[in-house]
PDB file of C-alpha atoms in Angstrom:
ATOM      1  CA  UNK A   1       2.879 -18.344   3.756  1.00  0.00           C
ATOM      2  CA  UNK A   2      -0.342 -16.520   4.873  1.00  0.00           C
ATOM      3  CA  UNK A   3      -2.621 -15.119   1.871  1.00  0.00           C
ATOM      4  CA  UNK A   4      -4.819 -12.341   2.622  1.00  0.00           C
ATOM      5  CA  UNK A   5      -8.041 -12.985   0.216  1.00  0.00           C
ATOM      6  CA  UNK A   6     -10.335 -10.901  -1.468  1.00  0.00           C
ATOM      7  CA  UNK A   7     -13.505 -11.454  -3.973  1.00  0.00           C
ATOM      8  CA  UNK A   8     -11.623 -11.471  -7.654  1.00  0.00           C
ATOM      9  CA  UNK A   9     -14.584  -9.325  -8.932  1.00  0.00           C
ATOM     10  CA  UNK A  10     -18.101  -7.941  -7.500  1.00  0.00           C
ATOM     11  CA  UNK A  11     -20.811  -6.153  -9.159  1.00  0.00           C
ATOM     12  CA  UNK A  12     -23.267  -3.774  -7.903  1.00  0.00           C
ATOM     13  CA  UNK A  13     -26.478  -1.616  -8.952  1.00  0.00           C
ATOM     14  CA  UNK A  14     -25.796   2.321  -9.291  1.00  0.00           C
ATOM     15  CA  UNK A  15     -27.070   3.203  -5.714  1.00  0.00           C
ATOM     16  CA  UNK A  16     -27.246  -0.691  -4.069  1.00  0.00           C
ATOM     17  CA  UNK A  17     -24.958  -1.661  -1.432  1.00  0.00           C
ATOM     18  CA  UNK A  18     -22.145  -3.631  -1.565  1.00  0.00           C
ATOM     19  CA  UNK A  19     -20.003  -5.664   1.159  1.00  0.00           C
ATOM     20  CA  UNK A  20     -16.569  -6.554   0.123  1.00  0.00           C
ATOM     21  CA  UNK A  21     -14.228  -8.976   1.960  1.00  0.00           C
ATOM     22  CA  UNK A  22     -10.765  -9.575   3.257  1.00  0.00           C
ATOM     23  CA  UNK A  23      -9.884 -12.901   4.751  1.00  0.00           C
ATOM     24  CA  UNK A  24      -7.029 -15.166   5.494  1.00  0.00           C
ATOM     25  CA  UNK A  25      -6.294 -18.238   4.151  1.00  0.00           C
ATOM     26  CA  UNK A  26      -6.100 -19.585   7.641  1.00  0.00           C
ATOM     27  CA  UNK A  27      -7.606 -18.072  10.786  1.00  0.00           C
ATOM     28  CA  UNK A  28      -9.452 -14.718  11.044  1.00  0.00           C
ATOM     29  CA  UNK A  29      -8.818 -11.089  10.549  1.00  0.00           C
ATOM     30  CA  UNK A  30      -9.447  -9.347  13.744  1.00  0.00           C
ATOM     31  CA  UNK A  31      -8.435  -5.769  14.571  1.00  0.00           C
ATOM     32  CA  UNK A  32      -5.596  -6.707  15.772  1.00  0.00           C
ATOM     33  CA  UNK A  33      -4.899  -7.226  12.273  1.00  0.00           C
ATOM     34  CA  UNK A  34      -5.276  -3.943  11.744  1.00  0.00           C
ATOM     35  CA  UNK A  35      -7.058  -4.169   8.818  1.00  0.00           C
ATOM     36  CA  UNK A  36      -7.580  -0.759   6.105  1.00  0.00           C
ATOM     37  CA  UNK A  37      -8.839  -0.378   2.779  1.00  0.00           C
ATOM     38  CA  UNK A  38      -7.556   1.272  -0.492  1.00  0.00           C
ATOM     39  CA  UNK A  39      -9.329   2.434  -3.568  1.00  0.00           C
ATOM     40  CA  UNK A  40      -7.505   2.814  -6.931  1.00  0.00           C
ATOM     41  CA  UNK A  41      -8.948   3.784 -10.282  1.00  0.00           C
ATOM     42  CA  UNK A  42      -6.841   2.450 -13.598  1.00  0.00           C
ATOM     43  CA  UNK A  43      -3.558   4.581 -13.572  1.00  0.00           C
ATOM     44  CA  UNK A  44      -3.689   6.267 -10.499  1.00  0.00           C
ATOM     45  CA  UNK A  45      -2.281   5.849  -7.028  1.00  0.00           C
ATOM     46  CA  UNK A  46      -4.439   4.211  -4.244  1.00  0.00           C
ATOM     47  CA  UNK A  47      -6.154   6.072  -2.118  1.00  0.00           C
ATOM     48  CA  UNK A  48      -6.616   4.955   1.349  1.00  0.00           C
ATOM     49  CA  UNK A  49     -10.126   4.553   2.179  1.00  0.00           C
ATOM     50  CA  UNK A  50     -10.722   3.069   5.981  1.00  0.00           C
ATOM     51  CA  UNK A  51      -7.573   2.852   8.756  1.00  0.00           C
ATOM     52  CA  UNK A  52      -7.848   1.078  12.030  1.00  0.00           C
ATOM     53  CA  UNK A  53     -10.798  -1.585  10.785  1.00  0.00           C
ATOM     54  CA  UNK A  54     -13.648   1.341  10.439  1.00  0.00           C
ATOM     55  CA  UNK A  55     -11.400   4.757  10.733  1.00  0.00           C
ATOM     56  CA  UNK A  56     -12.490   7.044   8.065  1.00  0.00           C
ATOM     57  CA  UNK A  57      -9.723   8.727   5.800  1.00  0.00           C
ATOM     58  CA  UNK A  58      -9.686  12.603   5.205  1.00  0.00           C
ATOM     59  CA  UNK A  59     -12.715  13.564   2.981  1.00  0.00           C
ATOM     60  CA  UNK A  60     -14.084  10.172   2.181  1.00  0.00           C
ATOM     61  CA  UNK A  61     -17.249  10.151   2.315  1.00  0.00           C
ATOM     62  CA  UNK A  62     -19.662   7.796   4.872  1.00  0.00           C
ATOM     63  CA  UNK A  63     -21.172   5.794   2.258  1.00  0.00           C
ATOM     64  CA  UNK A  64     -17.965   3.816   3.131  1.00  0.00           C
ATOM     65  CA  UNK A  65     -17.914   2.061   6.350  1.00  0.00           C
ATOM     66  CA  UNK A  66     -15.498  -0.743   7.146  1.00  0.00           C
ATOM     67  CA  UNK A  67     -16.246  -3.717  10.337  1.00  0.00           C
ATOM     68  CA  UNK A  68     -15.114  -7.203  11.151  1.00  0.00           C
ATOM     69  CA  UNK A  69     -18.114  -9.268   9.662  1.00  0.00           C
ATOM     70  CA  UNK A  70     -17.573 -13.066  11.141  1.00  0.00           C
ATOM     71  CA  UNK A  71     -13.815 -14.147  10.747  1.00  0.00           C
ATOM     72  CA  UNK A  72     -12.982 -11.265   7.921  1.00  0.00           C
ATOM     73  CA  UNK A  73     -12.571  -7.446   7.794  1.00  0.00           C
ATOM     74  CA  UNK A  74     -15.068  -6.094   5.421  1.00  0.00           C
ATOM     75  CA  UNK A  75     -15.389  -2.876   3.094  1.00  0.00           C
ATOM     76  CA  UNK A  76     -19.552  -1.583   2.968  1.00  0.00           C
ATOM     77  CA  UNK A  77     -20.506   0.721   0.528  1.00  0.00           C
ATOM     78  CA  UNK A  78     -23.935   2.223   0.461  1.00  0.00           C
ATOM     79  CA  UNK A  79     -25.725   4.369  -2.687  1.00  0.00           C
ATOM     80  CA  UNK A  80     -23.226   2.800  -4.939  1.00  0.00           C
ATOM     81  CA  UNK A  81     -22.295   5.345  -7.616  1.00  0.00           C
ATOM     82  CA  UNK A  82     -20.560   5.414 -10.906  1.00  0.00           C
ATOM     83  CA  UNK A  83     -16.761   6.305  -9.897  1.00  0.00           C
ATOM     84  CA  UNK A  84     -17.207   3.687  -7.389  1.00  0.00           C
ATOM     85  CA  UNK A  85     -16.373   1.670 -10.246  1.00  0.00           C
ATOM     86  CA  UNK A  86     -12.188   0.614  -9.486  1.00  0.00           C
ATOM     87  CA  UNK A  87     -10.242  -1.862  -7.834  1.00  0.00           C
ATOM     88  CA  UNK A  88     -10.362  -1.872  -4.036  1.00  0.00           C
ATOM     89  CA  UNK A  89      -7.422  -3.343  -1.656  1.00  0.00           C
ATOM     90  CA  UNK A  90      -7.434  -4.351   1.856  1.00  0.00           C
ATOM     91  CA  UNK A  91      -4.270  -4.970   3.696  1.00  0.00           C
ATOM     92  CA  UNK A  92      -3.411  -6.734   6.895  1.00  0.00           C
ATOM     93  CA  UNK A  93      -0.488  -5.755   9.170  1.00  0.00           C
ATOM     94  CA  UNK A  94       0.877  -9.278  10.206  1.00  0.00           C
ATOM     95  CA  UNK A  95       3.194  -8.350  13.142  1.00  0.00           C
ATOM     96  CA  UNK A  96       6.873  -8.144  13.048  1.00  0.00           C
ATOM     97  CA  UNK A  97       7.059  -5.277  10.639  1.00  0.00           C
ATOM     98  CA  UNK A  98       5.283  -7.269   7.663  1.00  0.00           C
ATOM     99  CA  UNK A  99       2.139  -6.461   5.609  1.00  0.00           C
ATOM    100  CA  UNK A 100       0.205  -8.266   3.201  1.00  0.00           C
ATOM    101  CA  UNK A 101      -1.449  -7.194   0.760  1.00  0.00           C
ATOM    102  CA  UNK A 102      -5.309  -9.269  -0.704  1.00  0.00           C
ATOM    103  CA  UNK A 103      -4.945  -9.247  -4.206  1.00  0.00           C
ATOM    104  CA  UNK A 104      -7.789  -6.918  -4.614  1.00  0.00           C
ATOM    105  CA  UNK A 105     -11.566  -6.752  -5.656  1.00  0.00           C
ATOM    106  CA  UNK A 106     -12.568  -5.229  -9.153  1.00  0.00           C
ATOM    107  CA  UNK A 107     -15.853  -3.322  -8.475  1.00  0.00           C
ATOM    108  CA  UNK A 108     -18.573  -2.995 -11.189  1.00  0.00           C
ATOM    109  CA  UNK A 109     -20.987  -0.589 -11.038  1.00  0.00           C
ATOM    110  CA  UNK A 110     -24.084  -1.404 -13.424  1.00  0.00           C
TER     111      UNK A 110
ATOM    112  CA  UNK B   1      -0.437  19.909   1.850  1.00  0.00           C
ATOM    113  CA  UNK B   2       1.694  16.679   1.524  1.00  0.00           C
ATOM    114  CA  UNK B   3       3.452  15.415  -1.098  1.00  0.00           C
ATOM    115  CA  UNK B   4       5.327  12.311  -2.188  1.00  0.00           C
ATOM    116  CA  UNK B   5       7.671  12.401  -5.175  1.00  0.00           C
ATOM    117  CA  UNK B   6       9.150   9.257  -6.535  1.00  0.00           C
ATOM    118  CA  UNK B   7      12.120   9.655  -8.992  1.00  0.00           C
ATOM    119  CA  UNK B   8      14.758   7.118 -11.021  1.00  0.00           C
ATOM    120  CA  UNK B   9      12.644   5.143 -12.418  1.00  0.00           C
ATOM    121  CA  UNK B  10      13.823   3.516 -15.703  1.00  0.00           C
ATOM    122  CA  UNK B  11      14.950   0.619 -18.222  1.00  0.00           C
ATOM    123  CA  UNK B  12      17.550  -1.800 -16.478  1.00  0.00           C
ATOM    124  CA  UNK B  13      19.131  -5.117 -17.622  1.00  0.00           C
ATOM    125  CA  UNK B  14      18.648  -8.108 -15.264  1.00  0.00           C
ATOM    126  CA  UNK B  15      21.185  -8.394 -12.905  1.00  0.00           C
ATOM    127  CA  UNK B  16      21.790  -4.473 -12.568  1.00  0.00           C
ATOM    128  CA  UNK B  17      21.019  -2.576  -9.276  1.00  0.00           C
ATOM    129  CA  UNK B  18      18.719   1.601  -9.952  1.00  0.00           C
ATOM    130  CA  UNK B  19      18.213   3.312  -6.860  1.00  0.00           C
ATOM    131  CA  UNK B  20      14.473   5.242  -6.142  1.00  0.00           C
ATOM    132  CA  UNK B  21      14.091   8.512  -4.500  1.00  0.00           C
ATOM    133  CA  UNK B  22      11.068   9.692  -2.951  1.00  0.00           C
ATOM    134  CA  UNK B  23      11.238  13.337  -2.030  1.00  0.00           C
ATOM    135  CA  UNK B  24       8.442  14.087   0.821  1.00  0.00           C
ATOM    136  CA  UNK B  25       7.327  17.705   1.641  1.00  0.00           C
ATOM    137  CA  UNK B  26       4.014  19.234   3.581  1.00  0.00           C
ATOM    138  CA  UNK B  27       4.871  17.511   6.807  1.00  0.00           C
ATOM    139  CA  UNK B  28       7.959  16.636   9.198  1.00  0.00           C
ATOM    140  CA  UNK B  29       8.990  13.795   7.426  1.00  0.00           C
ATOM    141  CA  UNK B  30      11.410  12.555  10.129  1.00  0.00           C
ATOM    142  CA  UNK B  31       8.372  11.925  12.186  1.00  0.00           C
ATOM    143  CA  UNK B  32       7.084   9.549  10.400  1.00  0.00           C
ATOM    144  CA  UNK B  33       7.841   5.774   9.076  1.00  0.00           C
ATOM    145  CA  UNK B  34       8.043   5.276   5.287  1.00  0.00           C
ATOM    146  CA  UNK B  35       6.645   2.254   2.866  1.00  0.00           C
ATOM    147  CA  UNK B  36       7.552   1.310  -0.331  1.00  0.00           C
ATOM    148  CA  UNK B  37       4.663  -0.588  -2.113  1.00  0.00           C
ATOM    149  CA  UNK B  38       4.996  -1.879  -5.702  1.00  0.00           C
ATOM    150  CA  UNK B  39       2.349  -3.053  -8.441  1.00  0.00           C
ATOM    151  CA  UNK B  40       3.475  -4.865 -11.521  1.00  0.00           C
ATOM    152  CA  UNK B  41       1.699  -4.606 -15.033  1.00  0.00           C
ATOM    153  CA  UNK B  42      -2.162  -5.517 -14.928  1.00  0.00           C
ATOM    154  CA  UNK B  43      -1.120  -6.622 -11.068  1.00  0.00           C
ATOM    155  CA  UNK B  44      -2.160  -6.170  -7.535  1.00  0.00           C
ATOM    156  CA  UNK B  45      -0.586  -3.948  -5.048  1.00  0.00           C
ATOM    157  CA  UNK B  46       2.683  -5.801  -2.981  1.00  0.00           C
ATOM    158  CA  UNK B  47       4.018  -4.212   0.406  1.00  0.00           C
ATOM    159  CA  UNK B  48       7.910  -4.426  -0.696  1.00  0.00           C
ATOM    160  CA  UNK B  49       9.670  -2.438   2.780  1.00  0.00           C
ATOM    161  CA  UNK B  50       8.740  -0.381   5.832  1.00  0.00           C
ATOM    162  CA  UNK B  51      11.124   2.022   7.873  1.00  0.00           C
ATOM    163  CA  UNK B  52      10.990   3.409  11.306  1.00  0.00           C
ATOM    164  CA  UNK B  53      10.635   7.325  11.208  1.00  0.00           C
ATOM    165  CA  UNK B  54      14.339   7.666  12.475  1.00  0.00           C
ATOM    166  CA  UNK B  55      16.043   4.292  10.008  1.00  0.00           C
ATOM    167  CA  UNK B  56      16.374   2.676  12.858  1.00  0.00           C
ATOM    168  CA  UNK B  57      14.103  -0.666  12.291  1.00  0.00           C
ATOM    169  CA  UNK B  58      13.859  -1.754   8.541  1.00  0.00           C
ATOM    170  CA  UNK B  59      11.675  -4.516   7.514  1.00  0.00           C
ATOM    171  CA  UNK B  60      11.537  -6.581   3.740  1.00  0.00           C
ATOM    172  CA  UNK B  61       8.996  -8.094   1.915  1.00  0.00           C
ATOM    173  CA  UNK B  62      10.522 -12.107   1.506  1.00  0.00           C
ATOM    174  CA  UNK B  63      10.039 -11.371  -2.340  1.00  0.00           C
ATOM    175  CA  UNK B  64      13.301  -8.728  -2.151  1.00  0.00           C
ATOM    176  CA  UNK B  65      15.132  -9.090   1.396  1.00  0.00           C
ATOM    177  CA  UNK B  66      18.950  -9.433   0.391  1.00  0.00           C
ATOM    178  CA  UNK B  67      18.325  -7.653  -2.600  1.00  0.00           C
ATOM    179  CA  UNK B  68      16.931  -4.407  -1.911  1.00  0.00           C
ATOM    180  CA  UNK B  69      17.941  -1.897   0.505  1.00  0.00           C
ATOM    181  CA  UNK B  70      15.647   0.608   2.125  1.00  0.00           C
ATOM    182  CA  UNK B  71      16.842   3.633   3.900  1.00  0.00           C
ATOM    183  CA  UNK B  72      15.984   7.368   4.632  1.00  0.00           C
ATOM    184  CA  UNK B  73      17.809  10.871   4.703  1.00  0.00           C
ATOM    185  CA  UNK B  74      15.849  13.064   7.447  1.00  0.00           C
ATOM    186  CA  UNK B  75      18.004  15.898   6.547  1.00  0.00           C
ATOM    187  CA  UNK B  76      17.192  16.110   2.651  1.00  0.00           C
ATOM    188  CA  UNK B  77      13.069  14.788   3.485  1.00  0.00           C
ATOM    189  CA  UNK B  78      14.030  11.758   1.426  1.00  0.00           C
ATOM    190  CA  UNK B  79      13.325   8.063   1.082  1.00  0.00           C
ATOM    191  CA  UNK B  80      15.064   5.872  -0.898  1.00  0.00           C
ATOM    192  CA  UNK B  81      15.172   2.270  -2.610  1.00  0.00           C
ATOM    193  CA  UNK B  82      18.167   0.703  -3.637  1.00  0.00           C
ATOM    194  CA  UNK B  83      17.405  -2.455  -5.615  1.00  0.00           C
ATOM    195  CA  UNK B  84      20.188  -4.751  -6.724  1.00  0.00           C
ATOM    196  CA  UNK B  85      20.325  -7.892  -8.339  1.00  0.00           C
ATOM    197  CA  UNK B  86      17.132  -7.093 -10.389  1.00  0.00           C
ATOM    198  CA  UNK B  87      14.627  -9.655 -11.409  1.00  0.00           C
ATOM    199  CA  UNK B  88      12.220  -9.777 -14.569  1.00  0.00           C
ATOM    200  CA  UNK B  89       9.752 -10.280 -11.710  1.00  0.00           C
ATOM    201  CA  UNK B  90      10.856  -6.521 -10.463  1.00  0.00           C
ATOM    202  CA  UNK B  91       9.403  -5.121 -13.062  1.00  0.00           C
ATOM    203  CA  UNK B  92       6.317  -2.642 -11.399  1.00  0.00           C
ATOM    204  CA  UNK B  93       5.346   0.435 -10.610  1.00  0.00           C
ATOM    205  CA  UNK B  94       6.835   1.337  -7.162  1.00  0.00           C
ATOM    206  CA  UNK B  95       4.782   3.452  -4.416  1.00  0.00           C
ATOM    207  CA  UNK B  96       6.406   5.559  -1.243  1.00  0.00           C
ATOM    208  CA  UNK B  97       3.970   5.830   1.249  1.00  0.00           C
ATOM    209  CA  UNK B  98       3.888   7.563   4.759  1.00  0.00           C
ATOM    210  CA  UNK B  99       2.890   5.372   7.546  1.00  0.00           C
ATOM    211  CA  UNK B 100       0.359   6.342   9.666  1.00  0.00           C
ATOM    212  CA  UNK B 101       0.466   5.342  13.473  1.00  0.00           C
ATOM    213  CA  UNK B 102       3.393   5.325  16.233  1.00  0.00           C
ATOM    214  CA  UNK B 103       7.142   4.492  14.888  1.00  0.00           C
ATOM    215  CA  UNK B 104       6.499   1.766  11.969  1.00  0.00           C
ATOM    216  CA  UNK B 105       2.723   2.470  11.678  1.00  0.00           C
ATOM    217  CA  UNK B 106      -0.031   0.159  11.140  1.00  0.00           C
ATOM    218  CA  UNK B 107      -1.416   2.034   7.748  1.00  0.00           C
ATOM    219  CA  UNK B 108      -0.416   3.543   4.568  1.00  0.00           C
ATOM    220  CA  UNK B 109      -2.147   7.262   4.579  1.00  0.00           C
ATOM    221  CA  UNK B 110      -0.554   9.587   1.722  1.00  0.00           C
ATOM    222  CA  UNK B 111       1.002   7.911  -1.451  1.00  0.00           C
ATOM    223  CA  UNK B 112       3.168   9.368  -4.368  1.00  0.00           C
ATOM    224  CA  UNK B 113       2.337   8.934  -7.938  1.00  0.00           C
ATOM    225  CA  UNK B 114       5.078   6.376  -8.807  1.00  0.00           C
ATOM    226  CA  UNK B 115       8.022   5.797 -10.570  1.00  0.00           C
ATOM    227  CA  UNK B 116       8.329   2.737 -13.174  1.00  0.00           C
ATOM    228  CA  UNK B 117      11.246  -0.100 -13.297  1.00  0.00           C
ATOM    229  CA  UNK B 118      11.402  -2.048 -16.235  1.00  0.00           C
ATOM    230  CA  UNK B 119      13.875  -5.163 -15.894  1.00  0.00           C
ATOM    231  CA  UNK B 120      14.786  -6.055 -19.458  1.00  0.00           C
ATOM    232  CA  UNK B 121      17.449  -7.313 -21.064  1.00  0.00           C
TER     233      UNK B 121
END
């Protein structure tokens, strides 16, 4: 049973930059994963973030970037800001019509 | 614009089956393949099924295949969930989602609100 990981928790400074990651409990994400990124605040749907490894959504803004960093995909966001704060998601596509989903990152901005 | 709907939610006792609806609209929905993702109380987010834009290919998470049933009606724009055999462990908030990329996708790009099942006896 592959697990997709993530960091539990991460904290950053109101406009630092933060790398968040998405791994595999064995082997490494590549884009043939095709790896993407969701951001949800308490109560709320997700909202998809990065597509295709480093694909922009519509209207999110370039202070997120997404890349393969070594042998996991990773989230980047630069000038942290306040309603960064939420819980972010990455999710792999494992072939044969199955995803997995990491169990997510809570973000802390302070 | 788009827009996901997700309807019959509810309380149901272990054992009994609810069927969800997801009512799409802002876009041809039978061009597209269809996810159903699901996050229980205080929980992470859990890919539960995926189908091909025309219900063609279906594909389960291991956590419900046998007991839930995913399918699609082009000509009313709807998805649906039929989920028998319910668990406490069904108990979530369950997410349509339209797929983005050729027939089953590779990404999840619009999401509904949700609908909430409660398994309890």
């Amino acid at each position: 049973q592959t697990v997709v990981t993530q960091e539990a928790s991460f904290s950053v400074s109101p406009g630092g930059t933060v790398t968040l990651t998405c791994g595999l409990s064995s082997g490494s994400v590549s884009t043939s994963y095709y790896p993407s990124w969701y951001q949800q605040t308490p109560g709320q749907a997700p909202r998809t973030l990065i597509y295709n490894t480093n694909t922009r959504s519509s209207g999110v803004p370039d202070r997120f970037s997404g890349s393969i960093l070594g042998i996991k995909a990773a989230l980047t966001i630069t000038g942290a800001q306040a309603d960064d704060e939420c819980d972010y998601y990455c999710v792999l596509y494992m072939g044969s019509g199955i995803w997995v989903f990491g169990g997510g990152t809570k973000l802390t901005v302070l | 614009q788009v827009q996901l709907v997700e309807s019959g939610g509810g309380v149901v006792q272990p054992g009994r089956s609810l069927r969800l609806s997801c009512a799409a609209s802002g876009f041809t929905f039978s061009s597209y393949g269809m996810h159903w993702v699901r996050q229980a109380p205080g929980k992470g987010l859990e890919w539960v099924a995926v189908i091909s834009f025309d219900g063609s290919s279906k594909y389960y998470a291991d956590s419900v295949k046998g007991r839930f049933t995913i399918s699609r009606d082009n000509s009313k724009n709807t998805l649906y969930l039929q989920m028998n055999s319910l668990r406490s462990g069904d108990t979530a908030v369950y997410y349509c989602a339209r797929a983005l990329g050729p027939k089953l996708g590779r990404y999840f790009d619009y999401w509904g609100q949700g609908s909430l099942v409660t398994v309890s006896s």
